[in-house]
Amino acid sequence: MSWAVEEWKEGLSHRVLQKIHELESQVDKLKKERQQRQYRLESLEAALQKQKQKVENEKNESSILKRENQSLMELCDNLEKAKQKISHDLQMKESQVNIQAGQLNSSKKDIERLEQELKR
């Protein structure tokens, strides 16, 4: 088959044949370059897609972490409120204990006084 492709070149001068050969070599070289560039382009597109997927995954993870952070902040606020309530309740109970301790001391003194009176 290559002989049929080459038939049209018959009868051409050496100089023209040389120029045709140079042009064919240049075409082959350009085809190879084009294939290499196409391969590089495809590789870069694949890398770009990979990076886009990575960015999307990072965005999703960031969103999840933000929601989790918000949830933890709300939990901390609720715990702080509960702590304040418990602290307030403790102060109230300590105050009641102090009042009752004072009443107990007063009652003891009254009992001692009454016992002294009884002894007399």
Short mmCIF file of C-alpha atoms in Angstrom, two decimals:
data_model
loop_
_atom_site.label_atom_id
_atom_site.label_comp_id
_atom_site.label_asym_id
_atom_site.label_seq_id
_atom_site.Cartn_x
_atom_site.Cartn_y
_atom_site.Cartn_z
CA MET A 1 0.00 0.00 0.00
CA SER A 2 2.87 2.38 0.77
CA TRP A 3 3.98 2.04 -2.88
CA ALA A 4 0.62 3.58 -3.94
CA VAL A 5 1.14 6.43 -1.53
CA GLU A 6 4.62 6.95 -2.88
CA GLU A 7 3.57 6.77 -6.61
CA TRP A 8 2.65 10.42 -6.80
CA LYS A 9 6.24 11.30 -5.96
CA GLU A 10 7.65 9.60 -9.06
CA GLY A 11 9.32 11.92 -11.47
CA LEU A 12 9.84 14.71 -8.95
CA SER A 13 13.27 16.26 -8.62
CA HIS A 14 15.58 15.31 -5.79
CA ARG A 15 15.22 18.76 -4.25
CA VAL A 16 11.42 18.56 -4.22
CA LEU A 17 11.55 15.02 -2.79
CA GLN A 18 13.88 16.24 -0.07
CA LYS A 19 11.50 19.09 0.74
CA ILE A 20 8.55 16.64 0.82
CA HIS A 21 10.52 14.39 3.15
CA GLU A 22 11.28 17.36 5.44
CA LEU A 23 7.62 18.35 5.45
CA GLU A 24 6.52 14.77 6.21
CA SER A 25 9.06 14.60 9.04
CA GLN A 26 7.77 17.90 10.36
CA VAL A 27 4.19 16.60 10.16
CA ASP A 28 5.19 13.47 12.09
CA LYS A 29 7.00 15.58 14.66
CA LEU A 30 3.98 17.88 15.03
CA LYS A 31 1.66 14.86 15.39
CA LYS A 32 3.87 13.51 18.19
CA GLU A 33 3.94 16.91 19.87
CA ARG A 34 0.18 17.14 19.55
CA GLN A 35 -0.20 13.68 21.12
CA GLN A 36 2.14 14.65 23.95
CA ARG A 37 0.25 17.88 24.56
CA GLN A 38 -3.05 16.04 24.42
CA TYR A 39 -1.74 13.56 26.98
CA ARG A 40 -0.50 16.42 29.19
CA LEU A 41 -3.85 18.17 28.82
CA GLU A 42 -5.71 15.02 29.83
CA SER A 43 -3.35 14.53 32.78
CA LEU A 44 -3.86 18.13 33.89
CA GLU A 45 -7.63 17.80 33.52
CA ALA A 46 -7.56 14.65 35.64
CA ALA A 47 -5.43 16.43 38.26
CA LEU A 48 -7.83 19.38 38.18
CA GLN A 49 -10.81 17.09 38.73
CA LYS A 50 -8.97 15.43 41.60
CA GLN A 51 -8.26 18.83 43.17
CA LYS A 52 -11.89 19.93 42.68
CA GLN A 53 -13.04 16.75 44.42
CA LYS A 54 -10.55 17.36 47.22
CA VAL A 55 -11.81 20.94 47.64
CA GLU A 56 -15.41 19.70 47.70
CA ASN A 57 -14.53 17.10 50.33
CA GLU A 58 -12.76 19.75 52.40
CA LYS A 59 -15.80 22.03 52.15
CA ASN A 60 -18.05 19.21 53.32
CA GLU A 61 -15.72 18.38 56.19
CA SER A 62 -15.51 22.05 57.12
CA SER A 63 -19.28 22.31 57.12
CA ILE A 64 -19.56 19.24 59.36
CA LEU A 65 -16.95 20.64 61.74
CA LYS A 66 -18.74 24.01 61.88
CA ARG A 67 -22.02 22.29 62.79
CA GLU A 68 -20.25 20.18 65.40
CA ASN A 69 -18.53 23.27 66.81
CA GLN A 70 -21.86 25.10 67.01
CA SER A 71 -23.41 22.13 68.77
CA LEU A 72 -20.52 22.00 71.26
CA MET A 73 -20.80 25.74 71.91
CA GLU A 74 -24.51 25.36 72.66
CA LEU A 75 -23.74 22.42 74.94
CA CYS A 76 -21.11 24.50 76.77
CA ASP A 77 -23.61 27.35 77.19
CA ASN A 78 -26.19 24.94 78.59
CA LEU A 79 -23.62 23.44 80.96
CA GLU A 80 -22.57 26.90 82.12
CA LYS A 81 -26.21 27.81 82.82
CA ALA A 82 -26.70 24.55 84.72
CA LYS A 83 -23.51 25.23 86.71
CA GLN A 84 -24.74 28.71 87.62
CA LYS A 85 -28.12 27.32 88.69
CA ILE A 86 -26.49 24.62 90.82
CA SER A 87 -24.14 27.19 92.33
CA HIS A 88 -27.09 29.42 93.17
CA ASP A 89 -29.00 26.49 94.67
CA LEU A 90 -25.92 25.55 96.74
CA GLN A 91 -25.65 29.11 98.08
CA MET A 92 -29.33 29.06 99.00
CA LYS A 93 -28.97 25.74 100.83
CA GLU A 94 -25.82 26.91 102.63
CA SER A 95 -27.74 29.98 103.71
CA GLN A 96 -30.60 27.79 104.98
CA VAL A 97 -28.08 25.55 106.81
CA ASN A 98 -26.51 28.61 108.43
CA ILE A 99 -29.93 29.89 109.48
CA GLN A 100 -30.85 26.48 110.89
CA ALA A 101 -27.44 26.21 112.60
CA GLY A 102 -28.11 29.59 114.20
CA GLN A 103 -31.56 28.43 115.27
CA LEU A 104 -30.03 25.23 116.67
CA ASN A 105 -27.48 27.20 118.67
CA SER A 106 -30.23 29.49 119.90
CA SER A 107 -32.34 26.47 120.85
CA LYS A 108 -29.38 24.86 122.66
CA LYS A 109 -28.83 28.04 124.62
CA ASP A 110 -32.52 28.14 125.45
CA ILE A 111 -32.40 24.51 126.56
CA GLU A 112 -29.30 25.15 128.68
CA ARG A 113 -30.95 28.18 130.22
CA LEU A 114 -34.11 26.21 130.93
CA GLU A 115 -32.07 23.34 132.41
CA GLN A 116 -30.29 25.83 134.66
CA GLU A 117 -33.63 27.22 135.75
CA LEU A 118 -34.89 23.71 136.42
CA LYS A 119 -31.85 22.91 138.49
CA ARG A 120 -32.46 25.98 140.59
#
